[in-house]
Amino acid sequence: MSASIVLGTQWGDEGKGKVIDILASRADVVVRSQGGNNAGHTVANNGQTYKLRLIPSGILYKDTLCLIGAGVVLNPKDFLGEIEGMQARGISCDNLKIDPRAHIVLPWHIELDGLSEAFRGGKDIGTTRRGIGPAYMDKYERSGIRFYDLIHPEIFAEKARATGRLRNEIITKVFGGTPVDIEAMIEEYTEYGKRLAKYEGDVSVLTYEAQKAGKTILFEGAQATLLDIDYGTYPYVTSSHPVSGGVCTGTGVGPKMIDEIYGVAKAYTTRVGKGPFPTELFDSTGDYIRDKGGEYGTNTGRPRRIGWFDSVIMRHAVRVNGLTGIVVNKLDTLAGIDTLKICTAYKKADGTIITDFPPTLEGLEGCEPVYEEHKGFNDDISGCRSFEELPEVCREYIERLEELCECKIKMVGVGPDREQIIERD
Ligand code: GDP
Ligand code: IMO
Ligand code: MG
């Protein structure tokens, strides 16, 4: 019996899906607490690759209960498409439950996401345009539509008419956009509601009961620490709480039930979308890593920005999340680079050295990464299954990251497949 969180420590796409899939082989329940279909989690098993957006990454195990908590924003149309896609590949989605409190992403959210981004001009956030920000805006403004409403046609129609009218005023009169056909939308989404009704379940209760019954529970983070609405690089962030604290509010569980908090990182750093990225590479090494690591968005296909491993953001992630362990993925991708760099601190414009990640963009402005250099490696490490099998330079690199992050590195990823992991301890 245990409860663990797996979350992102950088700017997303650290390989959380893979880690969840690995740990799910020993778990009974996997729970998503926040975010929506802005996530893209890849699970690779035996030559088969699955890209999940809303369905928890425990779905490949037929007996694992997969829960979607109150803190998630759910796009019903996309979610049904995802279920159908999995079913077409022989994966059963019968073990899914959605909390009635989860908010629904509707067409006007998607429309408003695109219109707001366009309105920001060159200062756009680079969102996934999945309507995530506008859906959370409605939730906090207390005019959102929840999963419970969606699966009760009369309530849904009434609420959709009430809030849709105002959203259309904003779309047309503020932005000059095309209004949503509310009646057609109600008809279409009522059908989705009917198909999804069987998945309703109180995730707070289900998780609590599972824990009381001695089950093993995994909480699957989406996005990442530096994309957190408070602890990320605001405003270049997402609209939810991907940090460990978000698990409690997003699922309806207390903090004392959590035993382990794994922070997933890459052996370098990536970011998709706009915003500060101190260790970003603009040279051929960045291109090499992007090509070798296939660094293109799982969800949107956008090329990911690439940079060196940044221990300043990692220490921030260790502190903000209370990490008990780190997983470093994609060490294999660094093979073939002569010299590896690790950022140990930032140097401010006035020459001061700082080791804590600044809380504001203004504080980050003018900060230059301070690097130390490590010898690279050429070996193909994708077949290594124990830490001892890794070449000495790789072991030294990982041990140095561990020292700088001030947290134990418990797993090292050497390839995308669920087998390609080295567990330490
Ligand atoms: P997530 O959003 O955190 O679940 O990560 P994504 O799935 O968006 O992106 C991670 C990518 O890296 C996927 O294509 C994974 O298949 C791949 N991946 C994960 N771990 C490793 C690893 O250790 N080595 C390599 N080469 N690829 C990995
Ligand atoms: P996973 O779970 C990487 C980024 C977007 C943009 C910002 C805001 O796969 O790691 P949003 O659509 O959420 O309003 O966009 O957040 N972003 C992600 N980047 N991985 C993700 O998810 C992301 N989800 C959102 O690119 O910069
Ligand atoms: Mg991803």
CSV table of C-alpha atoms and ligand atoms in Angstrom, one decimal:
chain,number,residue,atom,x,y,z
A,1,MET,CA,0.0,0.0,0.0
A,2,SER,CA,1.4,3.4,-1.0
A,3,ALA,CA,0.5,6.6,-2.8
A,4,SER,CA,3.0,8.3,-5.1
A,5,ILE,CA,3.0,11.3,-7.3
A,6,VAL,CA,4.8,11.5,-10.6
A,7,LEU,CA,5.1,15.1,-11.9
A,8,GLY,CA,7.2,17.2,-14.3
A,9,THR,CA,10.1,19.2,-12.9
A,10,GLN,CA,11.0,21.3,-16.0
A,11,TRP,CA,8.7,22.7,-18.7
A,12,GLY,CA,6.8,19.5,-19.6
A,13,ASP,CA,7.4,16.4,-21.8
A,14,GLU,CA,10.0,14.9,-19.4
A,15,GLY,CA,8.6,11.4,-20.0
A,16,LYS,CA,6.0,11.3,-17.2
A,17,GLY,CA,3.8,9.0,-19.3
A,18,LYS,CA,6.5,6.5,-19.5
A,19,VAL,CA,7.3,6.6,-15.8
A,20,ILE,CA,3.6,6.2,-14.9
A,21,ASP,CA,3.3,3.3,-17.2
A,22,ILE,CA,6.3,1.6,-15.6
A,23,LEU,CA,5.1,2.3,-12.0
A,24,ALA,CA,1.5,1.3,-13.0
A,25,SER,CA,2.6,-2.3,-13.3
A,26,ARG,CA,2.8,-2.2,-9.5
A,27,ALA,CA,-0.3,0.0,-8.9
A,28,ASP,CA,-4.0,-0.4,-8.7
A,29,VAL,CA,-5.2,3.1,-9.3
A,30,VAL,CA,-3.8,6.0,-11.5
A,31,VAL,CA,-5.3,9.5,-11.0
A,32,ARG,CA,-5.0,12.7,-13.1
A,33,SER,CA,-5.6,15.8,-11.0
A,34,GLN,CA,-5.1,18.8,-13.2
A,35,GLY,CA,-4.7,20.1,-16.8
A,36,GLY,CA,-6.6,18.8,-19.8
A,37,ASN,CA,-5.9,17.7,-23.3
A,38,ASN,CA,-3.0,20.2,-23.5
A,39,ALA,CA,-1.0,17.2,-22.2
A,40,GLY,CA,0.6,14.7,-24.5
A,41,HIS,CA,1.9,11.6,-22.6
A,42,THR,CA,3.7,8.9,-24.6
A,43,VAL,CA,3.7,5.3,-23.5
A,44,ALA,CA,5.8,2.9,-25.5
A,45,ASN,CA,5.6,-0.9,-25.0
A,46,ASN,CA,7.0,-3.5,-27.3
A,47,GLY,CA,7.2,-1.4,-30.4
A,48,GLN,CA,3.7,0.0,-29.9
A,49,THR,CA,3.4,3.7,-29.1
A,50,TYR,CA,0.4,5.3,-27.4
A,51,LYS,CA,-0.1,9.1,-27.1
A,52,LEU,CA,-2.4,10.0,-24.3
A,53,ARG,CA,-4.0,13.4,-23.7
A,54,LEU,CA,-6.6,12.9,-21.0
A,55,ILE,CA,-6.7,9.2,-20.3
A,56,PRO,CA,-4.3,8.3,-17.4
A,57,SER,CA,-1.2,6.5,-18.5
A,58,GLY,CA,-2.1,3.4,-16.4
A,59,ILE,CA,-4.7,2.4,-19.1
A,60,LEU,CA,-2.5,-0.3,-20.7
A,61,TYR,CA,-3.0,-2.5,-17.6
A,62,LYS,CA,-6.5,-3.9,-17.9
A,63,ASP,CA,-7.1,-4.1,-14.1
A,64,THR,CA,-5.9,-0.6,-13.3
A,65,LEU,CA,-8.5,1.8,-12.2
A,66,CYS,CA,-8.0,5.2,-14.1
A,67,LEU,CA,-9.5,8.3,-12.5
A,68,ILE,CA,-9.9,11.8,-13.7
A,69,GLY,CA,-10.2,14.2,-10.7
A,70,ALA,CA,-12.1,17.4,-10.1
A,71,GLY,CA,-9.1,19.6,-11.0
A,72,VAL,CA,-9.0,18.4,-14.6
A,73,VAL,CA,-10.7,20.3,-17.4
A,74,LEU,CA,-12.2,17.8,-19.8
A,75,ASN,CA,-12.9,18.2,-23.5
A,76,PRO,CA,-15.7,15.6,-24.0
A,77,LYS,CA,-15.3,15.4,-27.8
A,78,ASP,CA,-11.6,14.9,-27.7
A,79,PHE,CA,-11.9,12.5,-24.8
A,80,LEU,CA,-14.4,10.3,-26.6
A,81,GLY,CA,-12.0,10.3,-29.6
A,82,GLU,CA,-9.2,9.2,-27.4
A,83,ILE,CA,-11.3,6.4,-25.9
A,84,GLU,CA,-12.3,5.2,-29.4
A,85,GLY,CA,-8.6,5.3,-30.5
A,86,MET,CA,-7.6,3.1,-27.6
A,87,GLN,CA,-10.5,0.7,-28.1
A,88,ALA,CA,-9.6,0.4,-31.8
A,89,ARG,CA,-6.2,-0.8,-30.6
A,90,GLY,CA,-7.7,-3.4,-28.3
A,91,ILE,CA,-7.2,-1.4,-25.1
A,92,SER,CA,-10.3,-1.5,-22.8
A,93,CYS,CA,-11.3,1.8,-21.3
A,94,ASP,CA,-14.0,0.3,-19.0
A,95,ASN,CA,-12.0,1.1,-15.9
A,96,LEU,CA,-12.3,4.9,-16.3
A,97,LYS,CA,-14.0,7.2,-13.9
A,98,ILE,CA,-14.5,11.0,-14.1
A,99,ASP,CA,-15.3,13.2,-11.1
A,100,PRO,CA,-18.7,15.0,-11.5
A,101,ARG,CA,-16.9,18.2,-10.4
A,102,ALA,CA,-14.4,18.3,-13.3
A,103,HIS,CA,-15.0,21.3,-15.6
A,104,ILE,CA,-15.8,20.9,-19.3
A,105,VAL,CA,-14.0,22.5,-22.1
A,106,LEU,CA,-16.5,23.8,-24.6
A,107,PRO,CA,-16.1,25.2,-28.1
A,108,TRP,CA,-16.1,28.9,-26.9
A,109,HIS,CA,-13.1,28.1,-24.7
A,110,ILE,CA,-11.2,27.0,-27.7
A,111,GLU,CA,-12.3,29.9,-29.8
A,112,LEU,CA,-11.4,32.4,-27.0
A,113,ASP,CA,-8.0,30.7,-26.5
A,114,GLY,CA,-7.1,31.4,-30.2
A,115,LEU,CA,-8.6,34.9,-30.2
A,116,SER,CA,-6.7,35.9,-27.0
A,117,GLU,CA,-3.5,34.6,-28.3
A,118,ALA,CA,-3.9,36.5,-31.6
A,119,PHE,CA,-4.9,39.6,-29.6
A,120,ARG,CA,-1.6,39.4,-27.6
A,121,GLY,CA,0.2,39.7,-30.8
A,122,GLY,CA,4.0,39.1,-30.4
A,123,LYS,CA,3.4,38.7,-26.7
A,124,ASP,CA,1.4,35.5,-27.0
A,125,ILE,CA,2.0,32.7,-24.6
A,126,GLY,CA,2.2,30.0,-27.2
A,127,THR,CA,-0.6,28.0,-25.7
A,128,THR,CA,-1.7,24.6,-27.1
A,129,ARG,CA,-5.0,26.4,-28.2
A,130,ARG,CA,-7.0,23.7,-26.5
A,131,GLY,CA,-9.2,26.2,-24.6
A,132,ILE,CA,-7.5,25.3,-21.3
A,133,GLY,CA,-7.0,28.9,-19.9
A,134,PRO,CA,-10.5,30.0,-20.8
A,135,ALA,CA,-12.0,26.9,-19.2
A,136,TYR,CA,-10.2,27.5,-15.9
A,137,MET,CA,-11.2,31.2,-16.2
A,138,ASP,CA,-14.8,30.2,-16.2
A,139,LYS,CA,-14.3,27.8,-13.3
A,140,TYR,CA,-12.7,30.5,-11.1
A,141,GLU,CA,-15.3,33.0,-12.3
A,142,ARG,CA,-17.9,30.5,-11.1
A,143,SER,CA,-19.7,30.2,-14.4
A,144,GLY,CA,-18.2,27.0,-15.6
A,145,ILE,CA,-20.0,23.9,-16.7
A,146,ARG,CA,-19.1,20.7,-14.9
A,147,PHE,CA,-19.1,17.0,-15.9
A,148,TYR,CA,-22.3,16.5,-13.7
A,149,ASP,CA,-24.0,19.2,-15.8
A,150,LEU,CA,-22.9,17.6,-19.1
A,151,ILE,CA,-24.5,14.3,-18.3
A,152,HIS,CA,-27.8,15.9,-17.2
A,153,PRO,CA,-29.2,17.3,-20.5
A,154,GLU,CA,-31.7,19.8,-19.0
A,155,ILE,CA,-29.1,21.3,-16.6
A,156,PHE,CA,-26.6,21.3,-19.4
A,157,ALA,CA,-28.9,23.1,-21.9
A,158,GLU,CA,-29.9,25.7,-19.3
A,159,LYS,CA,-26.3,26.5,-18.2
A,160,ALA,CA,-24.9,26.4,-21.7
A,161,ARG,CA,-27.5,29.0,-22.9
A,162,ALA,CA,-26.8,31.2,-19.9
A,163,THR,CA,-23.0,31.3,-20.1
A,164,GLY,CA,-22.8,30.8,-23.9
A,165,ARG,CA,-24.7,34.0,-24.6
A,166,LEU,CA,-22.1,36.1,-22.7
A,167,ARG,CA,-19.2,34.1,-24.2
A,168,ASN,CA,-20.6,34.8,-27.7
A,169,GLU,CA,-20.8,38.5,-26.9
A,170,ILE,CA,-17.2,38.5,-25.9
A,171,ILE,CA,-16.2,36.5,-29.0
A,172,THR,CA,-18.0,38.8,-31.4
A,173,LYS,CA,-18.0,42.2,-29.8
A,174,VAL,CA,-14.6,42.2,-28.1
A,175,PHE,CA,-12.6,40.1,-30.6
A,176,GLY,CA,-14.7,40.3,-33.8
A,177,GLY,CA,-14.8,36.5,-33.9
A,178,THR,CA,-17.4,34.0,-35.1
A,179,PRO,CA,-20.0,33.1,-32.5
A,180,VAL,CA,-20.6,29.5,-31.4
A,181,ASP,CA,-24.0,28.1,-32.5
A,182,ILE,CA,-25.2,27.4,-29.0
A,183,GLU,CA,-28.3,25.3,-29.9
A,184,ALA,CA,-26.2,23.1,-32.3
A,185,MET,CA,-23.5,22.8,-29.6
A,186,ILE,CA,-26.1,21.8,-27.0
A,187,GLU,CA,-27.4,19.1,-29.3
A,188,GLU,CA,-23.9,17.8,-30.1
A,189,TYR,CA,-22.6,17.9,-26.5
A,190,THR,CA,-25.7,16.3,-25.1
A,191,GLU,CA,-24.9,13.3,-27.1
A,192,TYR,CA,-21.4,13.2,-25.7
A,193,GLY,CA,-22.8,13.5,-22.3
A,194,LYS,CA,-25.0,10.5,-22.8
A,195,ARG,CA,-22.1,8.4,-24.0
A,196,LEU,CA,-19.9,9.6,-21.1
A,197,ALA,CA,-22.5,9.3,-18.3
A,198,LYS,CA,-21.4,5.8,-17.4
A,199,TYR,CA,-17.9,7.1,-16.4
A,200,GLU,CA,-19.2,9.3,-13.5
A,201,GLY,CA,-17.6,8.6,-10.2
A,202,ASP,CA,-16.6,10.6,-7.1
A,203,VAL,CA,-12.8,10.5,-7.4
A,204,SER,CA,-12.2,11.7,-3.9
A,205,VAL,CA,-14.3,8.9,-2.5
A,206,LEU,CA,-12.8,6.3,-4.9
A,207,THR,CA,-9.3,7.3,-4.0
A,208,TYR,CA,-9.9,7.3,-0.3
A,209,GLU,CA,-11.7,3.9,-0.4
A,210,ALA,CA,-8.8,2.5,-2.5
A,211,GLN,CA,-6.3,3.6,0.0
A,212,LYS,CA,-8.3,2.2,2.9
A,213,ALA,CA,-8.5,-1.1,1.1
A,214,GLY,CA,-4.7,-1.2,0.9
A,215,LYS,CA,-4.4,-0.4,-2.8
A,216,THR,CA,-1.4,1.3,-4.4
A,217,ILE,CA,-2.2,4.7,-5.9
A,218,LEU,CA,-0.3,6.8,-8.4
A,219,PHE,CA,-1.1,10.4,-9.2
A,220,GLU,CA,-0.1,11.4,-12.7
A,221,GLY,CA,1.0,15.0,-13.1
A,222,ALA,CA,0.5,16.8,-16.4
A,223,GLN,CA,2.5,19.8,-17.5
A,224,ALA,CA,5.3,20.7,-15.1
A,225,THR,CA,6.6,22.8,-12.2
A,226,LEU,CA,7.9,25.6,-14.4
A,227,LEU,CA,4.5,25.8,-16.1
A,228,ASP,CA,2.6,26.1,-12.7
A,229,ILE,CA,0.3,29.1,-12.5
A,230,ASP,CA,2.1,30.3,-9.4
A,231,TYR,CA,5.5,28.7,-9.3
A,232,GLY,CA,6.3,28.7,-13.0
A,233,THR,CA,7.5,31.5,-15.3
A,234,TYR,CA,4.3,33.5,-15.1
A,235,PRO,CA,2.6,34.5,-17.4
A,236,TYR,CA,4.2,31.9,-19.7
A,237,VAL,CA,2.6,29.1,-17.9
A,238,THR,CA,-0.5,26.9,-18.0
A,239,SER,CA,-3.6,27.7,-15.9
A,240,SER,CA,-3.5,24.9,-13.4
A,241,HIS,CA,-1.3,23.6,-10.5
A,242,PRO,CA,1.0,20.8,-11.9
A,243,VAL,CA,3.0,20.9,-8.6
A,244,SER,CA,2.5,18.3,-5.9
A,245,GLY,CA,0.1,20.5,-4.0
A,246,GLY,CA,-2.3,20.4,-6.9
A,247,VAL,CA,-2.8,16.7,-6.4
A,248,CYS,CA,-4.6,17.2,-3.1
A,249,THR,CA,-7.0,19.9,-4.4
A,250,GLY,CA,-7.3,18.3,-7.8
A,251,THR,CA,-8.2,14.9,-6.5
A,252,GLY,CA,-9.8,15.6,-3.1
A,253,VAL,CA,-7.2,13.9,-0.9
A,254,GLY,CA,-5.2,15.0,2.1
A,255,PRO,CA,-1.4,15.6,1.9
A,256,LYS,CA,-0.7,13.0,4.5
A,257,MET,CA,-1.7,10.1,2.2
A,258,ILE,CA,1.2,10.8,-0.1
A,259,ASP,CA,4.4,8.7,0.5
A,260,GLU,CA,6.6,9.3,-2.5
A,261,ILE,CA,6.9,12.3,-4.9
A,262,TYR,CA,8.9,11.6,-8.1
A,263,GLY,CA,10.0,14.5,-10.2
A,264,VAL,CA,10.6,13.6,-13.8
A,265,ALA,CA,13.4,15.4,-15.7
A,266,LYS,CA,15.2,15.0,-18.9
A,267,ALA,CA,19.0,14.8,-18.9
A,268,TYR,CA,18.8,18.2,-20.6
A,269,THR,CA,15.9,20.6,-20.8
A,270,THR,CA,13.1,21.3,-23.3
A,271,ARG,CA,10.3,23.8,-23.6
A,272,VAL,CA,7.5,24.2,-26.1
A,273,GLY,CA,5.8,27.5,-26.3
A,274,LYS,CA,7.1,30.9,-25.4
A,275,GLY,CA,8.8,32.3,-22.2
A,276,PRO,CA,12.2,32.4,-20.5
A,277,PHE,CA,14.6,29.5,-20.8
A,278,PRO,CA,18.0,30.4,-19.4
A,279,THR,CA,20.0,27.4,-20.7
A,280,GLU,CA,18.4,27.4,-24.2
A,281,LEU,CA,20.8,26.4,-27.0
A,282,PHE,CA,20.6,28.1,-30.4
A,283,ASP,CA,23.5,26.2,-32.0
A,284,SER,CA,24.1,22.9,-33.7
A,285,THR,CA,24.2,21.0,-30.4
A,286,GLY,CA,20.6,22.1,-29.8
A,287,ASP,CA,19.6,20.9,-33.3
A,288,TYR,CA,21.5,17.6,-32.7
A,289,ILE,CA,19.5,16.9,-29.5
A,290,ARG,CA,16.2,17.9,-31.1
A,291,ASP,CA,16.8,15.5,-34.0
A,292,LYS,CA,18.2,12.7,-32.0
A,293,GLY,CA,15.6,13.0,-29.2
A,294,GLY,CA,12.7,13.5,-31.6
A,295,GLU,CA,11.9,16.7,-29.7
A,296,TYR,CA,8.6,17.7,-31.4
A,297,GLY,CA,5.5,18.2,-29.3
A,298,THR,CA,3.5,15.1,-28.6
A,299,ASN,CA,0.3,17.1,-28.7
A,300,THR,CA,0.9,19.9,-31.2
A,301,GLY,CA,3.8,18.7,-33.2
A,302,ARG,CA,5.7,22.0,-32.5
A,303,PRO,CA,9.5,21.7,-32.4
A,304,ARG,CA,10.7,21.9,-28.8
A,305,ARG,CA,13.3,24.4,-27.7
A,306,ILE,CA,16.4,22.7,-26.3
A,307,GLY,CA,18.8,23.6,-23.6
A,308,TRP,CA,21.3,22.2,-21.1
A,309,PHE,CA,20.3,20.6,-17.8
A,310,ASP,CA,19.5,23.4,-15.3
A,311,SER,CA,20.0,22.6,-11.7
A,312,VAL,CA,18.6,26.0,-10.6
A,313,ILE,CA,15.2,25.1,-11.9
A,314,MET,CA,15.6,21.5,-10.5
A,315,ARG,CA,16.3,22.7,-7.0
A,316,HIS,CA,13.2,24.9,-7.3
A,317,ALA,CA,11.2,21.8,-8.3
A,318,VAL,CA,12.7,19.8,-5.4
A,319,ARG,CA,11.7,22.5,-2.9
A,320,VAL,CA,8.2,23.4,-4.3
A,321,ASN,CA,7.1,19.8,-4.7
A,322,GLY,CA,8.9,18.2,-1.8
A,323,LEU,CA,10.4,15.7,-4.1
A,324,THR,CA,11.5,12.4,-2.6
A,325,GLY,CA,13.2,11.2,-5.8
A,326,ILE,CA,14.1,12.3,-9.3
A,327,VAL,CA,13.8,10.3,-12.6
A,328,VAL,CA,16.2,11.4,-15.3
A,329,ASN,CA,15.1,10.4,-18.7
A,330,LYS,CA,16.7,10.5,-22.1
A,331,LEU,CA,20.3,10.1,-21.0
A,332,ASP,CA,20.7,8.0,-24.2
A,333,THR,CA,19.9,11.1,-26.3
A,334,LEU,CA,23.1,12.8,-25.1
A,335,ALA,CA,25.4,10.2,-26.7
A,336,GLY,CA,27.7,11.7,-29.3
A,337,ILE,CA,28.2,15.1,-27.8
A,338,ASP,CA,31.8,15.8,-26.9
A,339,THR,CA,31.2,18.1,-24.0
A,340,LEU,CA,28.1,18.2,-21.8
A,341,LYS,CA,27.3,21.3,-19.8
A,342,ILE,CA,25.3,21.6,-16.5
A,343,CYS,CA,24.0,24.9,-15.3
A,344,THR,CA,24.9,25.2,-11.6
A,345,ALA,CA,23.8,28.8,-10.9
A,346,TYR,CA,22.8,32.1,-12.6
A,347,LYS,CA,24.9,35.2,-12.8
A,348,LYS,CA,23.0,38.4,-12.6
A,349,ALA,CA,23.9,41.5,-14.8
A,350,ASP,CA,25.6,43.1,-11.8
A,351,GLY,CA,27.8,40.0,-11.4
A,352,THR,CA,26.0,38.5,-8.3
A,353,ILE,CA,25.6,34.7,-8.4
A,354,ILE,CA,22.2,33.3,-7.5
A,355,THR,CA,21.2,29.7,-6.9
A,356,ASP,CA,17.5,30.1,-6.2
A,357,PHE,CA,15.2,30.4,-9.2
A,358,PRO,CA,13.9,34.0,-9.3
A,359,PRO,CA,10.1,34.4,-8.6
A,360,THR,CA,9.5,36.9,-11.4
A,361,LEU,CA,10.4,37.4,-15.0
A,362,GLU,CA,12.0,40.7,-14.0
A,363,GLY,CA,14.3,38.9,-11.6
A,364,LEU,CA,15.2,36.5,-14.3
A,365,GLU,CA,16.0,39.2,-16.8
A,366,GLY,CA,19.7,39.4,-17.6
A,367,CYS,CA,20.5,36.2,-15.7
A,368,GLU,CA,23.2,34.2,-17.5
A,369,PRO,CA,23.7,30.5,-16.7
A,370,VAL,CA,26.9,29.5,-15.0
A,371,TYR,CA,28.1,26.2,-16.5
A,372,GLU,CA,30.4,23.4,-15.5
A,373,GLU,CA,31.6,21.1,-18.2
A,374,HIS,CA,31.6,17.3,-18.3
A,375,LYS,CA,33.2,14.9,-20.7
A,376,GLY,CA,30.6,13.4,-23.1
A,377,PHE,CA,30.1,9.8,-24.2
A,378,ASN,CA,29.6,8.0,-27.5
A,379,ASP,CA,28.4,4.7,-26.2
A,380,ASP,CA,24.9,3.3,-27.1
A,381,ILE,CA,23.5,3.0,-23.5
A,382,SER,CA,20.0,2.0,-24.6
A,383,GLY,CA,20.6,-1.6,-23.6
A,384,CYS,CA,21.9,-0.9,-20.1
A,385,ARG,CA,19.6,-2.1,-17.3
A,386,SER,CA,21.7,-1.4,-14.2
A,387,PHE,CA,23.6,1.7,-13.0
A,388,GLU,CA,26.8,-0.3,-13.0
A,389,GLU,CA,26.5,-1.1,-16.7
A,390,LEU,CA,26.6,2.5,-17.6
A,391,PRO,CA,29.9,4.0,-18.8
A,392,GLU,CA,31.8,5.8,-16.0
A,393,VAL,CA,31.2,9.2,-17.6
A,394,CYS,CA,27.5,8.6,-17.5
A,395,ARG,CA,27.5,7.6,-13.9
A,396,GLU,CA,29.6,10.6,-13.0
A,397,TYR,CA,27.2,12.9,-14.9
A,398,ILE,CA,24.1,11.4,-13.1
A,399,GLU,CA,25.9,11.6,-9.7
A,400,ARG,CA,26.8,15.2,-10.3
A,401,LEU,CA,23.2,16.1,-11.2
A,402,GLU,CA,22.1,14.4,-8.0
A,403,GLU,CA,24.5,16.4,-6.0
A,404,LEU,CA,23.4,19.7,-7.6
A,405,CYS,CA,19.7,18.9,-7.3
A,406,GLU,CA,20.0,17.9,-3.7
A,407,CYS,CA,17.8,14.9,-4.2
A,408,LYS,CA,18.3,11.2,-5.0
A,409,ILE,CA,18.1,10.2,-8.6
A,410,LYS,CA,16.1,7.0,-8.3
A,411,MET,CA,15.6,6.1,-12.0
A,412,VAL,CA,17.5,6.8,-15.3
A,413,GLY,CA,15.8,6.4,-18.6
A,414,VAL,CA,17.8,5.1,-21.5
A,415,GLY,CA,15.1,4.7,-24.2
A,416,PRO,CA,11.4,5.3,-24.7
A,417,ASP,CA,10.3,1.7,-24.0
A,418,ARG,CA,9.0,0.7,-20.6
A,419,GLU,CA,11.9,-1.8,-20.4
A,420,GLN,CA,14.5,1.0,-20.9
A,421,ILE,CA,14.8,2.1,-17.4
A,422,ILE,CA,17.5,1.8,-14.8
A,423,GLU,CA,16.2,1.6,-11.2
A,424,ARG,CA,18.6,2.5,-8.4
A,425,ASP,CA,18.3,1.2,-4.8
B,1,GDP,P1,5.3,13.6,-21.0
B,1,GDP,O1,4.4,14.6,-21.5
B,1,GDP,O2,6.1,14.0,-19.8
B,1,GDP,O3,4.6,12.3,-20.7
B,1,GDP,O4,6.4,13.3,-22.1
B,1,GDP,P2,6.1,13.2,-23.7
B,1,GDP,O5,5.6,11.8,-24.0
B,1,GDP,O6,5.4,14.4,-24.2
B,1,GDP,O7,7.6,13.3,-24.3
B,1,GDP,C1,8.6,12.4,-23.9
B,1,GDP,C2,9.2,11.8,-25.1
B,1,GDP,O8,10.4,11.1,-24.8
B,1,GDP,C3,8.3,10.7,-25.7
B,1,GDP,O9,8.5,10.6,-27.1
B,1,GDP,C4,8.9,9.4,-25.0
B,1,GDP,O10,8.6,8.2,-25.8
B,1,GDP,C5,10.3,9.7,-25.0
B,1,GDP,N1,11.1,9.1,-23.9
B,1,GDP,C6,10.8,9.0,-22.6
B,1,GDP,N2,11.8,8.5,-21.9
B,1,GDP,C7,12.9,8.4,-22.8
B,1,GDP,C8,14.2,7.9,-22.6
B,1,GDP,O11,14.7,7.6,-21.6
B,1,GDP,N3,15.0,7.9,-23.8
B,1,GDP,C9,14.4,8.3,-25.0
B,1,GDP,N4,15.3,8.2,-26.1
B,1,GDP,N5,13.2,8.7,-25.2
B,1,GDP,C10,12.4,8.7,-24.1
B,2,IMO,P1,2.7,17.5,-20.8
B,2,IMO,O1,1.8,17.0,-19.8
B,2,IMO,C1,4.7,20.9,-22.6
B,2,IMO,C2,2.6,24.7,-22.5
B,2,IMO,C3,2.2,25.3,-23.8
B,2,IMO,C4,2.3,26.8,-23.4
B,2,IMO,C5,1.8,26.9,-22.0
B,2,IMO,C6,0.4,27.2,-21.9
B,2,IMO,O2,2.7,16.7,-22.1
B,2,IMO,O3,4.1,17.7,-20.2
B,2,IMO,P2,-1.9,25.9,-22.4
B,2,IMO,O4,-2.5,25.3,-23.6
B,2,IMO,O5,-1.7,25.0,-21.2
B,2,IMO,O6,-2.7,27.1,-21.9
B,2,IMO,O7,-0.4,26.5,-22.8
B,2,IMO,O8,2.0,25.6,-21.5
B,2,IMO,N1,2.1,23.3,-22.2
B,2,IMO,C7,2.9,22.3,-22.3
B,2,IMO,N2,4.2,22.1,-22.7
B,2,IMO,N3,4.1,19.8,-22.2
B,2,IMO,C8,2.8,19.9,-21.8
B,2,IMO,O9,2.1,18.9,-21.2
B,2,IMO,C9,2.1,21.2,-21.9
B,2,IMO,N4,0.9,21.6,-21.6
B,2,IMO,C10,0.9,23.0,-21.8
B,2,IMO,O10,3.1,25.0,-24.8
B,2,IMO,O11,3.7,27.2,-23.4
B,3,MG,MG,4.0,15.7,-23.2
